[in-house]
mmCIF file of N, CA and C in Angstrom:
data_model
loop_
_atom_site.group_PDB
_atom_site.id
_atom_site.type_symbol
_atom_site.label_atom_id
_atom_site.label_comp_id
_atom_site.label_asym_id
_atom_site.label_seq_id
_atom_site.Cartn_x
_atom_site.Cartn_y
_atom_site.Cartn_z
ATOM 1 N N MET A 1 5.270 -25.179 -6.733
ATOM 2 C CA MET A 1 5.116 -23.766 -6.555
ATOM 3 C C MET A 1 4.777 -23.070 -7.547
ATOM 4 N N LYS A 2 4.879 -21.790 -7.558
ATOM 5 C CA LYS A 2 3.977 -21.154 -8.830
ATOM 6 C C LYS A 2 4.276 -19.445 -8.045
ATOM 7 N N ASN A 3 4.646 -18.957 -9.097
ATOM 8 C CA ASN A 3 4.716 -17.077 -8.696
ATOM 9 C C ASN A 3 3.574 -16.091 -9.422
ATOM 10 N N LEU A 4 3.536 -15.778 -8.271
ATOM 11 C CA LEU A 4 2.174 -14.591 -8.075
ATOM 12 C C LEU A 4 3.032 -13.303 -8.439
ATOM 13 N N SER A 5 2.656 -12.504 -9.519
ATOM 14 C CA SER A 5 3.086 -11.122 -9.013
ATOM 15 C C SER A 5 1.665 -10.433 -9.480
ATOM 16 N N VAL A 6 1.812 -9.028 -8.570
ATOM 17 C CA VAL A 6 0.383 -8.012 -8.097
ATOM 18 C C VAL A 6 1.287 -7.305 -8.602
ATOM 19 N N LEU A 7 0.567 -6.384 -9.213
ATOM 20 C CA LEU A 7 0.581 -4.669 -9.952
ATOM 21 C C LEU A 7 -0.262 -3.833 -9.130
ATOM 22 N N ILE A 8 -0.022 -3.250 -8.409
ATOM 23 C CA ILE A 8 -1.229 -2.054 -7.716
ATOM 24 C C ILE A 8 -0.661 -0.878 -8.323
ATOM 25 N N ARG A 9 -1.195 -0.069 -9.003
ATOM 26 C CA ARG A 9 -0.886 1.233 -8.975
ATOM 27 C C ARG A 9 -2.047 1.991 -8.397
ATOM 28 N N ALA A 10 -2.119 3.216 -7.649
ATOM 29 C CA ALA A 10 -3.209 3.933 -6.999
ATOM 30 C C ALA A 10 -2.467 5.488 -7.149
ATOM 31 N N GLU A 11 -3.209 6.171 -7.557
ATOM 32 C CA GLU A 11 -3.405 7.976 -7.604
ATOM 33 C C GLU A 11 -3.762 8.637 -6.787
ATOM 34 N N LEU A 12 -3.190 9.114 -5.464
ATOM 35 C CA LEU A 12 -3.673 9.673 -4.603
ATOM 36 C C LEU A 12 -3.574 11.716 -5.058
ATOM 37 N N GLU A 13 -4.769 12.094 -4.395
ATOM 38 C CA GLU A 13 -4.713 13.477 -4.801
ATOM 39 C C GLU A 13 -4.190 14.037 -3.450
ATOM 40 N N ILE A 14 -3.104 14.704 -3.172
ATOM 41 C CA ILE A 14 -2.802 15.262 -1.655
ATOM 42 C C ILE A 14 -2.723 16.644 -1.381
ATOM 43 N N PRO A 15 -2.705 17.270 -0.313
ATOM 44 C CA PRO A 15 -2.944 18.701 0.244
ATOM 45 C C PRO A 15 -0.887 18.838 -0.633
ATOM 46 N N ASP A 16 -1.198 19.780 -0.347
ATOM 47 C CA ASP A 16 0.214 20.574 -0.740
ATOM 48 C C ASP A 16 1.137 20.123 0.015
ATOM 49 N N ASP A 17 1.278 20.263 1.773
ATOM 50 C CA ASP A 17 1.758 20.418 2.696
ATOM 51 C C ASP A 17 2.167 18.895 2.906
ATOM 52 N N TRP A 18 2.052 17.958 1.971
ATOM 53 C CA TRP A 18 3.138 16.917 2.222
ATOM 54 C C TRP A 18 3.542 16.400 1.264
ATOM 55 N N GLU A 19 4.778 15.640 1.670
ATOM 56 C CA GLU A 19 5.737 15.687 0.737
ATOM 57 C C GLU A 19 6.862 14.662 1.087
ATOM 58 N N LEU A 20 7.281 14.337 -0.024
ATOM 59 C CA LEU A 20 8.192 13.114 -0.008
ATOM 60 C C LEU A 20 9.528 13.345 0.594
ATOM 61 N N VAL A 21 9.832 12.448 1.402
ATOM 62 C CA VAL A 21 10.838 12.330 2.516
ATOM 63 C C VAL A 21 11.776 11.218 2.270
ATOM 64 N N GLU A 22 13.032 11.417 2.700
ATOM 65 C CA GLU A 22 13.910 10.280 2.826
ATOM 66 C C GLU A 22 13.588 9.704 4.407
ATOM 67 N N HIS A 23 13.715 8.914 5.231
ATOM 68 C CA HIS A 23 13.212 8.410 6.366
ATOM 69 C C HIS A 23 14.795 7.901 6.682
ATOM 70 N N PRO A 24 15.328 8.086 7.897
ATOM 71 C CA PRO A 24 16.463 7.629 8.374
ATOM 72 C C PRO A 24 16.864 6.597 7.981
ATOM 73 N N SER A 25 15.756 5.338 7.577
ATOM 74 C CA SER A 25 16.380 4.006 7.733
ATOM 75 C C SER A 25 16.332 3.740 5.931
ATOM 76 N N GLY A 26 16.438 5.242 5.149
ATOM 77 C CA GLY A 26 16.916 5.305 3.891
ATOM 78 C C GLY A 26 15.795 4.714 2.813
ATOM 79 N N MET A 27 14.356 4.834 3.026
ATOM 80 C CA MET A 27 13.154 4.654 2.268
ATOM 81 C C MET A 27 12.511 5.937 2.272
ATOM 82 N N GLN A 28 12.360 6.027 0.605
ATOM 83 C CA GLN A 28 11.736 7.190 0.386
ATOM 84 C C GLN A 28 10.118 6.933 0.892
ATOM 85 N N VAL A 29 9.686 8.374 1.506
ATOM 86 C CA VAL A 29 8.242 8.099 2.491
ATOM 87 C C VAL A 29 7.310 9.374 2.238
ATOM 88 N N LEU A 30 6.341 9.245 2.374
ATOM 89 C CA LEU A 30 5.464 10.564 2.104
ATOM 90 C C LEU A 30 5.302 10.685 3.838
ATOM 91 N N ARG A 31 5.653 12.245 3.831
ATOM 92 C CA ARG A 31 5.522 12.465 5.323
ATOM 93 C C ARG A 31 4.240 13.563 5.141
ATOM 94 N N VAL A 32 3.391 12.801 6.187
ATOM 95 C CA VAL A 32 2.227 13.734 6.345
ATOM 96 C C VAL A 32 2.259 14.174 8.106
ATOM 97 N N GLY A 33 2.339 15.793 7.993
ATOM 98 C CA GLY A 33 2.572 16.433 9.160
ATOM 99 C C GLY A 33 3.820 15.531 10.161
ATOM 100 N N ASP A 34 3.483 14.820 11.193
ATOM 101 C CA ASP A 34 5.153 14.914 11.954
ATOM 102 C C ASP A 34 4.897 12.824 11.547
ATOM 103 N N GLN A 35 4.278 12.481 10.663
ATOM 104 C CA GLN A 35 3.898 10.968 10.718
ATOM 105 C C GLN A 35 4.723 10.462 9.316
ATOM 106 N N PHE A 36 5.354 9.344 8.915
ATOM 107 C CA PHE A 36 5.771 8.814 7.863
ATOM 108 C C PHE A 36 5.187 8.386 7.183
ATOM 109 N N VAL A 37 4.782 8.101 6.204
ATOM 110 C CA VAL A 37 3.887 7.257 5.450
ATOM 111 C C VAL A 37 4.555 5.959 4.193
ATOM 112 N N ASP A 38 4.605 4.658 4.373
ATOM 113 C CA ASP A 38 4.963 4.018 3.214
ATOM 114 C C ASP A 38 3.683 2.983 3.295
ATOM 115 N N PHE A 39 4.027 2.941 1.920
ATOM 116 C CA PHE A 39 2.550 1.928 1.342
ATOM 117 C C PHE A 39 3.201 0.259 1.291
ATOM 118 N N ASP A 40 2.055 -0.538 1.367
ATOM 119 C CA ASP A 40 2.238 -1.981 1.257
ATOM 120 C C ASP A 40 1.337 -2.854 0.755
ATOM 121 N N ILE A 41 1.475 -3.937 0.577
ATOM 122 C CA ILE A 41 0.176 -5.098 0.378
ATOM 123 C C ILE A 41 -0.632 -4.957 1.632
ATOM 124 N N ALA A 42 -1.914 -5.005 1.436
ATOM 125 C CA ALA A 42 -2.794 -5.825 1.970
ATOM 126 C C ALA A 42 -3.769 -6.741 1.615
ATOM 127 N N PRO A 43 -3.322 -8.001 1.964
ATOM 128 C CA PRO A 43 -4.580 -9.294 1.529
ATOM 129 C C PRO A 43 -5.669 -8.890 1.702
ATOM 130 N N LEU A 44 -7.094 -8.668 1.482
ATOM 131 C CA LEU A 44 -8.234 -8.322 1.947
ATOM 132 C C LEU A 44 -9.210 -9.979 1.384
ATOM 133 N N THR A 45 -9.843 -10.102 2.246
ATOM 134 C CA THR A 45 -10.755 -11.796 2.228
ATOM 135 C C THR A 45 -12.019 -11.524 2.124
ATOM 136 N N THR A 46 -12.864 -12.135 2.066
ATOM 137 C CA THR A 46 -14.227 -12.391 2.092
ATOM 138 C C THR A 46 -14.747 -14.009 2.098
ATOM 139 N N LYS A 47 -16.213 -14.652 2.775
ATOM 140 C CA LYS A 47 -16.326 -15.972 2.237
ATOM 141 C C LYS A 47 -17.517 -15.732 1.232
ATOM 142 N N SER A 48 -18.115 -14.810 1.356
ATOM 143 C CA SER A 48 -19.338 -14.455 0.697
ATOM 144 C C SER A 48 -18.992 -14.315 -0.760
ATOM 145 N N THR A 49 -19.720 -15.016 -1.619
ATOM 146 C CA THR A 49 -19.523 -15.043 -3.432
ATOM 147 C C THR A 49 -21.146 -13.473 -3.781
ATOM 148 N N ALA A 50 -21.424 -13.184 -2.834
ATOM 149 C CA ALA A 50 -22.525 -11.891 -3.399
ATOM 150 C C ALA A 50 -21.406 -10.993 -4.158
ATOM 151 N N PRO A 51 -22.217 -10.051 -4.708
ATOM 152 C CA PRO A 51 -21.584 -9.450 -6.016
ATOM 153 C C PRO A 51 -21.210 -8.041 -4.859
ATOM 154 N N ASP A 52 -22.031 -7.719 -3.779
ATOM 155 C CA ASP A 52 -21.724 -6.640 -2.746
ATOM 156 C C ASP A 52 -20.928 -6.884 -1.637
ATOM 157 N N ALA A 53 -20.429 -7.703 -1.358
ATOM 158 C CA ALA A 53 -19.314 -8.779 -0.709
ATOM 159 C C ALA A 53 -18.743 -8.178 0.369
ATOM 160 N N GLU A 54 -18.790 -8.058 1.466
ATOM 161 C CA GLU A 54 -17.672 -6.885 2.491
ATOM 162 C C GLU A 54 -15.952 -8.028 2.305
ATOM 163 N N TRP A 55 -15.062 -7.168 1.923
ATOM 164 C CA TRP A 55 -13.910 -7.382 1.908
ATOM 165 C C TRP A 55 -12.738 -6.976 2.929
ATOM 166 N N SER A 56 -12.348 -7.760 3.877
ATOM 167 C CA SER A 56 -11.630 -7.362 5.188
ATOM 168 C C SER A 56 -10.202 -7.980 5.278
ATOM 169 N N ASP A 57 -9.373 -7.824 6.350
ATOM 170 C CA ASP A 57 -8.496 -8.169 7.136
ATOM 171 C C ASP A 57 -8.077 -8.730 7.850
ATOM 172 N N ALA A 58 -9.904 -8.740 8.241
ATOM 173 C CA ALA A 58 -10.074 -9.850 9.754
ATOM 174 C C ALA A 58 -9.364 -10.753 9.733
ATOM 175 N N ASP A 59 -9.442 -11.823 8.702
ATOM 176 C CA ASP A 59 -8.763 -12.937 8.982
ATOM 177 C C ASP A 59 -7.362 -13.344 9.139
ATOM 178 N N ILE A 60 -7.291 -13.015 10.152
ATOM 179 C CA ILE A 60 -5.814 -12.629 10.630
ATOM 180 C C ILE A 60 -4.815 -14.131 10.322
ATOM 181 N N LYS A 61 -5.896 -15.578 10.028
ATOM 182 C CA LYS A 61 -4.864 -16.363 9.867
ATOM 183 C C LYS A 61 -4.515 -16.524 8.165
ATOM 184 N N VAL A 62 -5.556 -16.093 8.066
ATOM 185 C CA VAL A 62 -5.355 -16.169 6.164
ATOM 186 C C VAL A 62 -4.670 -14.886 5.449
ATOM 187 N N VAL A 63 -5.075 -13.661 6.128
ATOM 188 C CA VAL A 63 -4.263 -12.462 5.791
ATOM 189 C C VAL A 63 -2.636 -13.195 6.211
ATOM 190 N N GLY A 64 -2.377 -13.388 6.830
ATOM 191 C CA GLY A 64 -0.867 -14.161 7.290
ATOM 192 C C GLY A 64 -0.224 -14.782 6.616
ATOM 193 N N GLU A 65 -1.056 -15.959 6.358
ATOM 194 C CA GLU A 65 -0.581 -16.985 5.149
ATOM 195 C C GLU A 65 -0.174 -16.453 3.849
ATOM 196 N N VAL A 66 -1.248 -15.545 3.314
ATOM 197 C CA VAL A 66 -0.662 -14.713 2.370
ATOM 198 C C VAL A 66 0.614 -14.079 2.160
ATOM 199 N N LEU A 67 0.838 -13.437 3.341
ATOM 200 C CA LEU A 67 1.632 -12.688 3.592
ATOM 201 C C LEU A 67 3.045 -13.436 4.096
ATOM 202 N N ASP A 68 2.846 -14.569 4.290
ATOM 203 C CA ASP A 68 4.318 -14.992 4.492
ATOM 204 C C ASP A 68 4.562 -15.574 3.361
ATOM 205 N N THR A 69 3.984 -15.677 1.968
ATOM 206 C CA THR A 69 4.493 -15.913 0.987
ATOM 207 C C THR A 69 4.763 -15.070 0.075
ATOM 208 N N VAL A 70 4.997 -13.810 0.457
ATOM 209 C CA VAL A 70 5.820 -12.678 -0.131
ATOM 210 C C VAL A 70 7.020 -12.660 -0.368
ATOM 211 N N VAL A 71 7.963 -12.868 -1.313
ATOM 212 C CA VAL A 71 9.423 -12.912 -0.932
ATOM 213 C C VAL A 71 9.296 -11.526 -1.803
ATOM 214 N N GLY A 72 9.123 -10.663 -1.762
ATOM 215 C CA GLY A 72 9.733 -9.268 -2.232
ATOM 216 C C GLY A 72 8.486 -8.078 -2.749
ATOM 217 N N ILE A 73 8.677 -6.763 -2.085
ATOM 218 C CA ILE A 73 8.047 -5.754 -2.556
ATOM 219 C C ILE A 73 8.782 -4.541 -2.278
ATOM 220 N N ASP A 74 8.291 -3.622 -3.675
ATOM 221 C CA ASP A 74 8.303 -2.722 -3.567
ATOM 222 C C ASP A 74 7.396 -1.030 -4.002
ATOM 223 N N ALA A 75 8.056 -0.490 -3.807
ATOM 224 C CA ALA A 75 6.759 0.806 -3.383
ATOM 225 C C ALA A 75 7.298 1.772 -4.247
ATOM 226 N N GLU A 76 7.417 2.492 -5.530
ATOM 227 C CA GLU A 76 8.154 3.700 -6.166
ATOM 228 C C GLU A 76 7.051 4.533 -5.313
ATOM 229 N N LEU A 77 7.306 5.797 -5.093
ATOM 230 C CA LEU A 77 6.611 7.037 -4.494
ATOM 231 C C LEU A 77 6.764 8.175 -6.073
ATOM 232 N N GLU A 78 5.753 8.926 -6.204
ATOM 233 C CA GLU A 78 6.348 10.505 -7.143
ATOM 234 C C GLU A 78 5.604 11.164 -6.706
ATOM 235 N N ILE A 79 5.448 12.475 -6.787
ATOM 236 C CA ILE A 79 4.814 13.474 -6.464
ATOM 237 C C ILE A 79 4.655 14.062 -7.682
ATOM 238 N N GLN A 80 3.555 14.449 -8.768
ATOM 239 C CA GLN A 80 3.482 15.475 -9.706
ATOM 240 C C GLN A 80 2.394 16.513 -9.595
ATOM 241 N N PRO A 81 2.840 17.721 -9.564
ATOM 242 C CA PRO A 81 1.611 19.033 -9.376
ATOM 243 C C PRO A 81 0.372 18.806 -10.549
ATOM 244 N N LEU A 82 -0.688 18.903 -9.648
ATOM 245 C CA LEU A 82 -1.447 19.044 -10.639
ATOM 246 C C LEU A 82 -1.736 20.483 -11.645
ATOM 247 N N HIS A 83 -2.098 20.423 -12.282
ATOM 248 C CA HIS A 83 -2.683 21.354 -13.383
ATOM 249 C C HIS A 83 -4.139 22.200 -13.736
#
């Protein structure tokens, strides 16, 4: 067995009315209207070797197999005002 670390950093420009809140489960999440949003990894696959290959999570077997190997995940959310 080996360990694979995946670091994903994303920046989103969000409307002023979206906010970070603490969900009753204790998680810090984004509130968009009456919905709570958390972030997770979503493995994408393709069988194509083409440079413009389309990637998707449609191959449930492979995606599930990859997700079954996840032993820990953490998402940190921070809102910074744009200048």
